[in-house]
XYZ file of C-alpha atoms in Angstrom:
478
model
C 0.000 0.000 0.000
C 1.501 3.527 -0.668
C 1.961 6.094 1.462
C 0.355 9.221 0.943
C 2.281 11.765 -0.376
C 2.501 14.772 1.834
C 1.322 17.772 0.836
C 4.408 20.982 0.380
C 3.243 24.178 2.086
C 3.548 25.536 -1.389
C 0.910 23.268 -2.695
C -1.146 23.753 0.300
C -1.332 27.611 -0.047
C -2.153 27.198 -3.484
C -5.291 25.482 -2.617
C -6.201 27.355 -0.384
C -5.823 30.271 -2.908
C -7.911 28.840 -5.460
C -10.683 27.805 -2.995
C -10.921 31.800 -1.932
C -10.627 32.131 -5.820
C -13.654 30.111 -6.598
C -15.356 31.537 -3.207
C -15.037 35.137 -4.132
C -16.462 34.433 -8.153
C -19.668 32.672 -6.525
C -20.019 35.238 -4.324
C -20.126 37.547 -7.318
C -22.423 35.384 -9.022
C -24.812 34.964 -6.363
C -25.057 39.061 -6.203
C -25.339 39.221 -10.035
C -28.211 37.147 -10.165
C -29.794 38.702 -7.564
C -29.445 41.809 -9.221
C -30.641 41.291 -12.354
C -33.529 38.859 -10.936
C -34.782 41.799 -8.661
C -33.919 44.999 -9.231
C -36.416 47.220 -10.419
C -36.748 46.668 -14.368
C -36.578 50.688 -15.284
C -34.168 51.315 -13.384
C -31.960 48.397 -14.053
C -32.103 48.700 -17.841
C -31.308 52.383 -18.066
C -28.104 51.653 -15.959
C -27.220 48.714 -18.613
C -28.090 51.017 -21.044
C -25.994 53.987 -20.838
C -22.807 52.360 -21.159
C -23.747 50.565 -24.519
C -25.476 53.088 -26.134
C -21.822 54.630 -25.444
C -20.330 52.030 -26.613
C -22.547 51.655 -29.719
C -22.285 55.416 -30.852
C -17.843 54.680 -30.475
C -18.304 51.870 -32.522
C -20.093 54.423 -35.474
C -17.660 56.315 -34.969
C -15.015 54.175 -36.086
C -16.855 54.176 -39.445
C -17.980 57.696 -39.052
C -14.856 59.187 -38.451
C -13.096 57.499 -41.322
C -16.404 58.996 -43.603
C -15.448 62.156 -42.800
C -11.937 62.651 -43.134
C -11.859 60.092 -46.628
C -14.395 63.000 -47.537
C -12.187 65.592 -47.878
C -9.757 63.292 -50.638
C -12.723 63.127 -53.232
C -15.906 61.735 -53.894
C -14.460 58.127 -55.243
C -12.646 58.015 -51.972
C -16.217 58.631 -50.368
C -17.587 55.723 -52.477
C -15.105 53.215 -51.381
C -15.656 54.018 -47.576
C -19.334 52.197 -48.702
C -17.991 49.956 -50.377
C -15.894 48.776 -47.183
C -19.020 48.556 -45.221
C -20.704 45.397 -46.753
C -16.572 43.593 -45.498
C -16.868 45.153 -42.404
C -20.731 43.945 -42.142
C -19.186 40.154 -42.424
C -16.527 40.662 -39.819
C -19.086 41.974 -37.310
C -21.399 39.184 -38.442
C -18.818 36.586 -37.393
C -18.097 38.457 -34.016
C -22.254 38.989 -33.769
C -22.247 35.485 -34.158
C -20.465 34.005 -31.849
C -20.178 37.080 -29.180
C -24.260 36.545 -29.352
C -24.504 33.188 -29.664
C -22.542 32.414 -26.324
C -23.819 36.041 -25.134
C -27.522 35.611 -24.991
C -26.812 31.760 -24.088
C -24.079 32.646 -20.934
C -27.158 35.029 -19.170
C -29.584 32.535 -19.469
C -27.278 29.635 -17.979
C -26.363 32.322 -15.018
C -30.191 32.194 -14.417
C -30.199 28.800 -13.842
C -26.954 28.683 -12.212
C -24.902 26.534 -14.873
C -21.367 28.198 -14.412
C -19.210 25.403 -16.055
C -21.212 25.787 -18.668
C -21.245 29.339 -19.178
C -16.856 29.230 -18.850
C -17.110 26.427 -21.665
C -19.316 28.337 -23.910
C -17.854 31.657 -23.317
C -14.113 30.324 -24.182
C -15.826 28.446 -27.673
C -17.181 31.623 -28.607
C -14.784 33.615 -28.411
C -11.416 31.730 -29.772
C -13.934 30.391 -32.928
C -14.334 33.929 -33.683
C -10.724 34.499 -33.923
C -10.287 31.293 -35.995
C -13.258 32.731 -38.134
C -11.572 36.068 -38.519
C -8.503 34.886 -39.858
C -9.827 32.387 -42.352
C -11.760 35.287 -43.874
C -9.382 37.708 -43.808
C -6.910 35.370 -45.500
C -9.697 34.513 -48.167
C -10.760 38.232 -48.528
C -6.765 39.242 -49.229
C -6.367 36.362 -51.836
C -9.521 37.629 -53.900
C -8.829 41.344 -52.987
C -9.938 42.818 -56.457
C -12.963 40.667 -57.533
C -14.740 41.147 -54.117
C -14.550 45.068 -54.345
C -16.045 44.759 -57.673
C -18.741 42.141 -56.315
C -19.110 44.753 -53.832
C -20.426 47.413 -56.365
C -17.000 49.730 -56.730
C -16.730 51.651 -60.317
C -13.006 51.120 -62.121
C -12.617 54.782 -60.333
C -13.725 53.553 -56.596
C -11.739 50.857 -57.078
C -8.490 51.813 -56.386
C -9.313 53.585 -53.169
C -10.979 50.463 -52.155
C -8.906 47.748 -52.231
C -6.098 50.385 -50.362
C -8.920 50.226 -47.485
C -10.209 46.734 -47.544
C -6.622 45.399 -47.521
C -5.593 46.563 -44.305
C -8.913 45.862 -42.683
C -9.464 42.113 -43.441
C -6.059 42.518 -41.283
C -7.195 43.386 -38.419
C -10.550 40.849 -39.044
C -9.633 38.284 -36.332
C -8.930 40.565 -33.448
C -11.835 42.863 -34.636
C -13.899 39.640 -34.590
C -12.625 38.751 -31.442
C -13.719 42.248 -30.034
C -16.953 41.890 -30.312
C -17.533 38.607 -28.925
C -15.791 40.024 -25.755
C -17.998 42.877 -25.389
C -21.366 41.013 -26.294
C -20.013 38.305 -22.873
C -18.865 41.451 -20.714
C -22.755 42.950 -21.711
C -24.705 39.903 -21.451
C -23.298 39.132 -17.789
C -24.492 42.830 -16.825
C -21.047 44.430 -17.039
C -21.417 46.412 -19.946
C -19.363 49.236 -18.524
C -16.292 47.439 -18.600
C -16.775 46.978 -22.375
C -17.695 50.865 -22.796
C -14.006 51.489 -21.247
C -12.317 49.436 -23.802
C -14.521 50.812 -26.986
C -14.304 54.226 -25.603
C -10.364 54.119 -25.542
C -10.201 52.521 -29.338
C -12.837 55.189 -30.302
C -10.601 58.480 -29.049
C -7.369 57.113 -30.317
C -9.004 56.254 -33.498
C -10.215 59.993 -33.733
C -6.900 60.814 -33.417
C -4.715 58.781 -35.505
C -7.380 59.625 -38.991
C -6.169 63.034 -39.566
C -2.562 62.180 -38.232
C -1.906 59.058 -41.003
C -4.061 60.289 -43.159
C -2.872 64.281 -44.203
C -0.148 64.641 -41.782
C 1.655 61.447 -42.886
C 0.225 62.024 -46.634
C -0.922 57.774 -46.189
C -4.543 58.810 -47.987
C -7.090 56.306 -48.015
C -4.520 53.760 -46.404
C -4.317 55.977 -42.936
C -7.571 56.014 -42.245
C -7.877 51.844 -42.419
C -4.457 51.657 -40.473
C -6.040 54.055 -37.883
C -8.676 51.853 -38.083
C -7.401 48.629 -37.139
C -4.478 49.895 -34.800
C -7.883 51.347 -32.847
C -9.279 48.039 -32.963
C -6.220 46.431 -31.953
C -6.371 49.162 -28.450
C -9.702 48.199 -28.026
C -9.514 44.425 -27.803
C -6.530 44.584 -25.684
C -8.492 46.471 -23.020
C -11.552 44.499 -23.402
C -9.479 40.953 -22.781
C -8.051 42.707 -19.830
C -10.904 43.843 -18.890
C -12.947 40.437 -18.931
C -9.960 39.079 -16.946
C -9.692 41.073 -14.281
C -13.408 42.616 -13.513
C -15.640 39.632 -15.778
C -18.042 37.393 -14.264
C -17.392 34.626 -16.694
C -13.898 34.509 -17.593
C -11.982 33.198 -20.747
C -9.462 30.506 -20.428
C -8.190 28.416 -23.000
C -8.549 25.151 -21.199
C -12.298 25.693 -21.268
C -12.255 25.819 -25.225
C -14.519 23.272 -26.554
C -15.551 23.111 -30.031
C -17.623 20.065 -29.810
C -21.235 19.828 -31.843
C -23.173 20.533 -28.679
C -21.435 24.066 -28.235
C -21.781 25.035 -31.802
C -25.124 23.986 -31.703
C -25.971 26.463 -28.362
C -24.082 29.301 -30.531
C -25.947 28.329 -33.646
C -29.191 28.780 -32.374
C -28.203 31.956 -29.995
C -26.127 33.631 -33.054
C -28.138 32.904 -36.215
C -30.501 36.237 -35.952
C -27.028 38.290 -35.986
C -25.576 36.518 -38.689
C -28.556 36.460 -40.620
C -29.042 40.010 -39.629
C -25.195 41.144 -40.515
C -24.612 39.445 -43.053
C -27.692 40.055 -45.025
C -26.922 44.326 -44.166
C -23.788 43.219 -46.070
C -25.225 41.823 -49.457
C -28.075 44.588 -49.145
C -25.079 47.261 -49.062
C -23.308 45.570 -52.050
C -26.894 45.347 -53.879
C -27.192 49.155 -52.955
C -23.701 50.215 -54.242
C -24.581 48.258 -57.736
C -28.327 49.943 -57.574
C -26.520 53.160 -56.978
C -23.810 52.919 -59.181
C -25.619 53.380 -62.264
C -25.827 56.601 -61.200
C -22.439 57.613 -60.962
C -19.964 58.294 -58.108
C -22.023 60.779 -56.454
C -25.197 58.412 -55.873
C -22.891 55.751 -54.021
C -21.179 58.545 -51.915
C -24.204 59.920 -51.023
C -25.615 56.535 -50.440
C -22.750 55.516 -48.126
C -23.368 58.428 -46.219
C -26.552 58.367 -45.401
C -26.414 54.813 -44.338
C -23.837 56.039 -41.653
C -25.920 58.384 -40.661
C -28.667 55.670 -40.302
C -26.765 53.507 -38.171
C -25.271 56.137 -35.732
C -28.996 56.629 -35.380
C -29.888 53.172 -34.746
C -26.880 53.005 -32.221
C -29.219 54.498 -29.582
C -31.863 52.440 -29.926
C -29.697 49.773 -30.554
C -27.828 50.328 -27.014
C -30.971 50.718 -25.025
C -32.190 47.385 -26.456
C -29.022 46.008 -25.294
C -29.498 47.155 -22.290
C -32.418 44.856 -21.976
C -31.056 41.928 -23.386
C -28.873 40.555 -20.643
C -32.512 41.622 -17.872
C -34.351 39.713 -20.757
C -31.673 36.614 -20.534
C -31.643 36.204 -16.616
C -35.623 36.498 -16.080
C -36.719 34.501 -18.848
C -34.232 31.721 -17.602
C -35.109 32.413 -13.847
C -39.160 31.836 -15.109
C -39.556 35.584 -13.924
C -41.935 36.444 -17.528
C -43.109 39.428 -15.771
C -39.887 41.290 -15.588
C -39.454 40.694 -19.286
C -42.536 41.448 -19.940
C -42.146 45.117 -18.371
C -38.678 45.314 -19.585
C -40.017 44.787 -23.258
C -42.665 47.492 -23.114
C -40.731 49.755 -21.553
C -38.202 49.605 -24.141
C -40.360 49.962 -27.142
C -42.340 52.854 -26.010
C -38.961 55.191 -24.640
C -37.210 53.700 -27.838
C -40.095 54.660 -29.985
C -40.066 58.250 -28.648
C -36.082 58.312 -29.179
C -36.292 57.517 -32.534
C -39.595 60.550 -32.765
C -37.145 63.181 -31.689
C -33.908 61.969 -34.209
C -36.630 62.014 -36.843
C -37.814 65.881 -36.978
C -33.909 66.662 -36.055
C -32.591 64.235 -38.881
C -35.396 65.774 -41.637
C -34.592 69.358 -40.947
C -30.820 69.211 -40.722
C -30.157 66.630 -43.627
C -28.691 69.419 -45.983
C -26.032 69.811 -43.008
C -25.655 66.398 -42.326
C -24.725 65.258 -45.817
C -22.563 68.364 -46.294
C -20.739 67.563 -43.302
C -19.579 64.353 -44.404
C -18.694 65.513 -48.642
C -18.831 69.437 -49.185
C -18.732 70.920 -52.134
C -20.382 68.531 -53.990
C -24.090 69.643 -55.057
C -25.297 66.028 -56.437
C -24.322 64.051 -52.968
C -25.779 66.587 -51.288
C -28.980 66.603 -53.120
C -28.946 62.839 -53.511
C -27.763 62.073 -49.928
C -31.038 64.793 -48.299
C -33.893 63.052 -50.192
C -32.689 59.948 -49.048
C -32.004 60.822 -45.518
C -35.476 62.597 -45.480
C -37.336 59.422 -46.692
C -35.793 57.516 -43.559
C -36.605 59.513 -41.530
C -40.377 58.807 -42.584
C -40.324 55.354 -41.229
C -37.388 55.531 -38.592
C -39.644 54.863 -35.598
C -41.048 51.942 -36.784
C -37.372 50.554 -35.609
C -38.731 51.260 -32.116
C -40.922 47.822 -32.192
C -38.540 45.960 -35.084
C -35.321 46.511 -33.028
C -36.388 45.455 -29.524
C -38.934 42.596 -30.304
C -36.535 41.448 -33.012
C -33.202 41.506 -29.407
C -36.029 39.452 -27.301
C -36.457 36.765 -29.601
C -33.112 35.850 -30.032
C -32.636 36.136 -26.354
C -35.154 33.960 -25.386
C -34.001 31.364 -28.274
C -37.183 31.503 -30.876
C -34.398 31.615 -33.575
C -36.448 31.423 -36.320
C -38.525 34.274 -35.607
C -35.829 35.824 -34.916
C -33.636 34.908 -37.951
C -36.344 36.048 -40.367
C -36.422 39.333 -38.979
C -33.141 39.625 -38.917
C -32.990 39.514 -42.684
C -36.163 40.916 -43.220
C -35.506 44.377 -43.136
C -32.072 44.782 -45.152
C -32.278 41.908 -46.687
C -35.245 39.556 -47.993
C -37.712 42.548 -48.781
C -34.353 45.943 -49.198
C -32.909 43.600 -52.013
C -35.421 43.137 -54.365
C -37.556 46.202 -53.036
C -33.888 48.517 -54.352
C -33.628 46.911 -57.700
C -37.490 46.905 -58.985
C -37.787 50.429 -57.537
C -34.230 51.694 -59.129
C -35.494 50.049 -62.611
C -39.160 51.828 -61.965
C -38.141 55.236 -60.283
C -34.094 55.149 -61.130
C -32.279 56.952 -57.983
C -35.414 57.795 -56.484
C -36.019 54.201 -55.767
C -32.806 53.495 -54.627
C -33.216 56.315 -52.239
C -36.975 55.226 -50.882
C -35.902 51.235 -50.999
C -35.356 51.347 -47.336
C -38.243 52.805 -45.708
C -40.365 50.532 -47.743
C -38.248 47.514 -46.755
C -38.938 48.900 -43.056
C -42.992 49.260 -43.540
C -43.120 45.720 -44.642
C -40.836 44.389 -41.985
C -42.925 46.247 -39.308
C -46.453 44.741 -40.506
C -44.342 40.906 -40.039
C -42.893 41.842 -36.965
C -46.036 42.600 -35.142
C -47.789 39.291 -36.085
C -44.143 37.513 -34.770
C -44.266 38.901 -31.633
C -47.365 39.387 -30.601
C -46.980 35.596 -30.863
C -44.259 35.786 -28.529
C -45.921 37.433 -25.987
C -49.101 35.191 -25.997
C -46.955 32.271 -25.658
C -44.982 33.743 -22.227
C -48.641 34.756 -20.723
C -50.177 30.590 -22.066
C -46.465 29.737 -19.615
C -46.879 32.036 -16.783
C -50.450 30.636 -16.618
C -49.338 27.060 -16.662
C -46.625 27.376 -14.097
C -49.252 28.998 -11.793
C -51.655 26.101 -11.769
C-alpha cells in the first residue's frame, strides 16, 4: 500500500488560494443574479443602457470618423468608404455570431446557475471567432480585387478600395474577437467594462485619422491603419478587462468546439448573422443599384447609411441594455420582468427615434454636407434619401427590440427572419425593382419601404411571442 504523499506548504497555499478564488467568483455570481432577478426593471435597464449606447455610438464612430476625413480626398474616396461597409458587415457578423450566440446563451445559464457551462461556452465563442476572422481575412486578401467589384466599386472607386479593404481584413480576427468580448462582458451585466475598452479605441481612433491620413500624406490607407491599430487598443483592453473585472472569464482550457457548443451558438447567433450578413449583401446590392448613377449616388448613399446607423446606435444600445434583464428572467421563469422590460423599451425607444426624426429631416442638408462638401449632387442625392428615412425611422422602435427578445429567449427562427427581413429579404429586391421603376429615387426610398413591410411581419411575430410567455406564466401557476 503507498503512502500518501505529503502535501508541500507551497501546494497547500495554493489550494487554499484557489478555494478563496472560486469563493469570491460565486459570491459575485450569487449578487449578479440577484441583481438582475430583482432589481427594479426601469431602473436596471437604463443603468445597462448607458454604457452601450456609449459604446454603440464609439463603434459608429469608427466608421464615421473614417467617412469624414476620406471625404475631404474626393468623392471616389467617399464611395469606397461604402464599399468597405458590406466587409466590415461580415466581420461583425462573425463576431455577432459568436459574441451573441454564447452572449444571450451565458445570461440565461447564469439564471439557472450553470457556471461550467457558461466558462465552456464563453471560451468556444470567443477563440472560434478568432479562428473565423482569420480564415476570412486570409480569403478576402487572396480575392482582394474581384470582391470590391462584387461589392459594387466603379473602375474609379476601385483603387481607393482595395487600399482600405486590404488593411482591414487585417485586423478581421482581433476585430472579430472584439466583439464577442464585449457582447459576454454585456450579457453578464457588465457592460461598462466593455464601454471602457470601446471608448479608448474610439478616441485614439479619432486621433490617428487626420494624423496618417494628411499629416503622414498615407490617404485612403491611414484612415484603415487608424482603423485597425484602434481596434487592436480596443480588444486589448476588453481581454483585460474580462480578466480582471468579468463574471465569466476566458481561459483556453475551457475551449470546446464540440457539436453541442456550436449547436448552443448556432441557435443563440443565427438572428445576428442572418441580420449582418444580409446588411452586407443589401449594401453591395445598394452600391450596384446606386452605381448606375455615378460616383455621387454611391457617396451619397454611403453616407446616409452612416448616418442611419449612428442613429440606430441608440436604440440599438438601449435594447441592449435589456437583453442581458431579458436573458436572466426569462431563464429564472420571472416572464413578468421581461414582460415590463419589453414594453418599456419599445415605447422610450419609440419616442427616441420621434425626436432623431424631426432633427434628422430638418438638418439633412447639413448632415450630408458635413460628411462631402462641395459637392451639389451628394448633397442633393444624400437629403432626399435621408429625409425618406426619416419617414419610417420609428417603426425601428418595435422591429429593433422585439426582433433583441427573440433571439434572447431562443425563438431563432422568428428571430432569424427578422433579422434579414428588413435589409435583406424585402431591401434587395424592393432597391432593384424600384431603381429600374423610379431610377435613384427608388434606390433612395428602398429602405423605408423595406422597413414598412418588416414592421407589418414583426407585429404578427411577436405578438406571438408574448401570448406564448402569458399561455407559460399561466401554466406554471396552476
Amino acid at each position: 500500500m503507498k503512502e500518501k504523499t505529503e502535501e508541500s506548504p507551497e501546494e497547500i497555499r495554493g489550494k487554499s488560494e484557489n478555494a478563496e478564488k472560486d469563493r469570491e467568483r460565486m459570491r459575485s455570481l450569487d449578487e449578479k443574479f440577484s441583481e438582475m432577478t430583482q432589481t427594479p426593471v426601469r431602473p436596471l435597464i437604463c443603468r445597462l443602457a448607458v454604457p452601450t449606447i456609449i459604446s454603440n455610438l464609439i463603434t459608429t464612430f469608427y466608421n464615421m470618423a473614417d467617412a469624414f476625413f476620406i471625404g475631404k480626398i474626393s468623392t471616389s474616396a467617399s464611395g469606397a468608404v461604402g464599399i468597405a461597409f458590406s466587409v466590415m458587415a461580415v466581420i461583425q457578423a462573425i463576431g455577432f455570431f459568436f459574441g451573441q450566440g454564447s452572449g444571450n446563451n451565458i445570461s440565461r445559464m447564469l439564471g439557472q446557475h450553470r457556471e461550467k457551462e457558461s466558462e465552456r461556452l464563453a471560451a468556444t465563442g470567443f477563440f472560434s471567432a478568432l479562428i473565423a476572422g482569420a480564415l476570412f481575412g486570409a480569403g478576402g486578401l487572396l480575392l482582394l480585387e474581384p470582391l470590391c467589384r462584387l461589392l459594387g466599386s466603379t473602375d474609379t472607386i476601385l483603387p481607393y478600395a482595395m487600399d482600405y479593404i486590404r488593411l482591414i481584413l487585417i485586423g478581421a480576427p482581433y476585430m472579430a474577437a472584439s466583439l464577442v468580448l464585449n457582447c459576454q462582458l454585456r450579457f453578464e451585466g457588465s457592460a461598462l467594462y466593455g464601454m471602457i475598452g470601446l471608448t479608448a479605441g474610439g478616441v485614439l481612433n479619432l486621433i490617428l485619422d487626420p494624423v496618417f491620413i494628411f499629416v503622414c500624406d498615407m490617404g485612403i490607407s491611414g484612415a484603415a491603419l487608424a482603423t485597425i491599430l484602434s481596434q487592436l487598443v480596443s480588444f486589448c483592453l476588453l481581454f483585460w478587462e474580462l480578466e480582471r473585472r468579468g463574471t465569466v472569464p476566458v481561459r483556453p482550457r475551457n475551449f470546446t468546439p464540440s457539436g453541442k457548443y456550436y449547436r448552443i451558438i448556432f441557435n443563440g447567433g443565427l438572428p445576428s448573422l442572418c441580420r449582418q450578413s444580409v446588411s452586407g449583401v443589401a449594401t453591395a446590392c445598394m452600391n450596384v443599384a446606386a452605381g448606375s448613377f455615378g460616383d455621387a449616388a454611391v457617396a451619397a448613399m454611403a453616407i446616409v447609411t452612416k448616418i442611419a446607423n449612428f442613429t440606430n446606435a441608440v436604440l440599438l444600445g438601449f435594447g441592449q441594455g435589456f437583453q442581458p434583464v431579458c436573458g436572466y428572467n426569462y431563464g429564472a421563469g420571472r416572464y413578468d420582468r421581461v414582460r415590463e422590460g419589453f414594453w418599456f423599451c419599445v415605447k422610450t425607444g419609440t419616442l427616441i427615434l420621434a425626436v432623431f426624426a424631426v432633427a434628422e429631416w430638418i438638418a439633412a442638408p447639413f448632415l450630408i454636407e458635413l460628411f462631402r462638401k462641395g459637392d451639389p449632387q451628394v448633397l442633393a442625392i444624400g437629403t432626399t434619401a435621408l429625409r425618406f428615412q426619416c419617414l419610417t425611422l420609428c417603426l425601428n422602435g418595435w422591429l429593433m427590440i422585439s426582433n433583441m427578445m427573440m433571439q434572447t429567449t431562443g425563438k431563432v427562427v422568428s428571430a432569424s427572419f427578422l433579422g434579414m427581413a428588413r435589409q435583406g429579404i424585402f431591401l434587395i429586391p424592393i432597391v432593384f425593382a424600384l431603381s429600374r421603376l423610379f431610377g435613384i429615387t427608388g434606390v433612395q426610398a428602398a429602405q423605408p419601404a423595406a422597413d414598412l413591410i418588416s414592421f407589418l411581419c414583426c407585429c404578427i411575430l411577436q405578438t406571438r411571442l408574448l401570448r406564448e410567455m402569458d399561455r407559460e406564466e399561466s401554466r406554471r401557476r396552476q
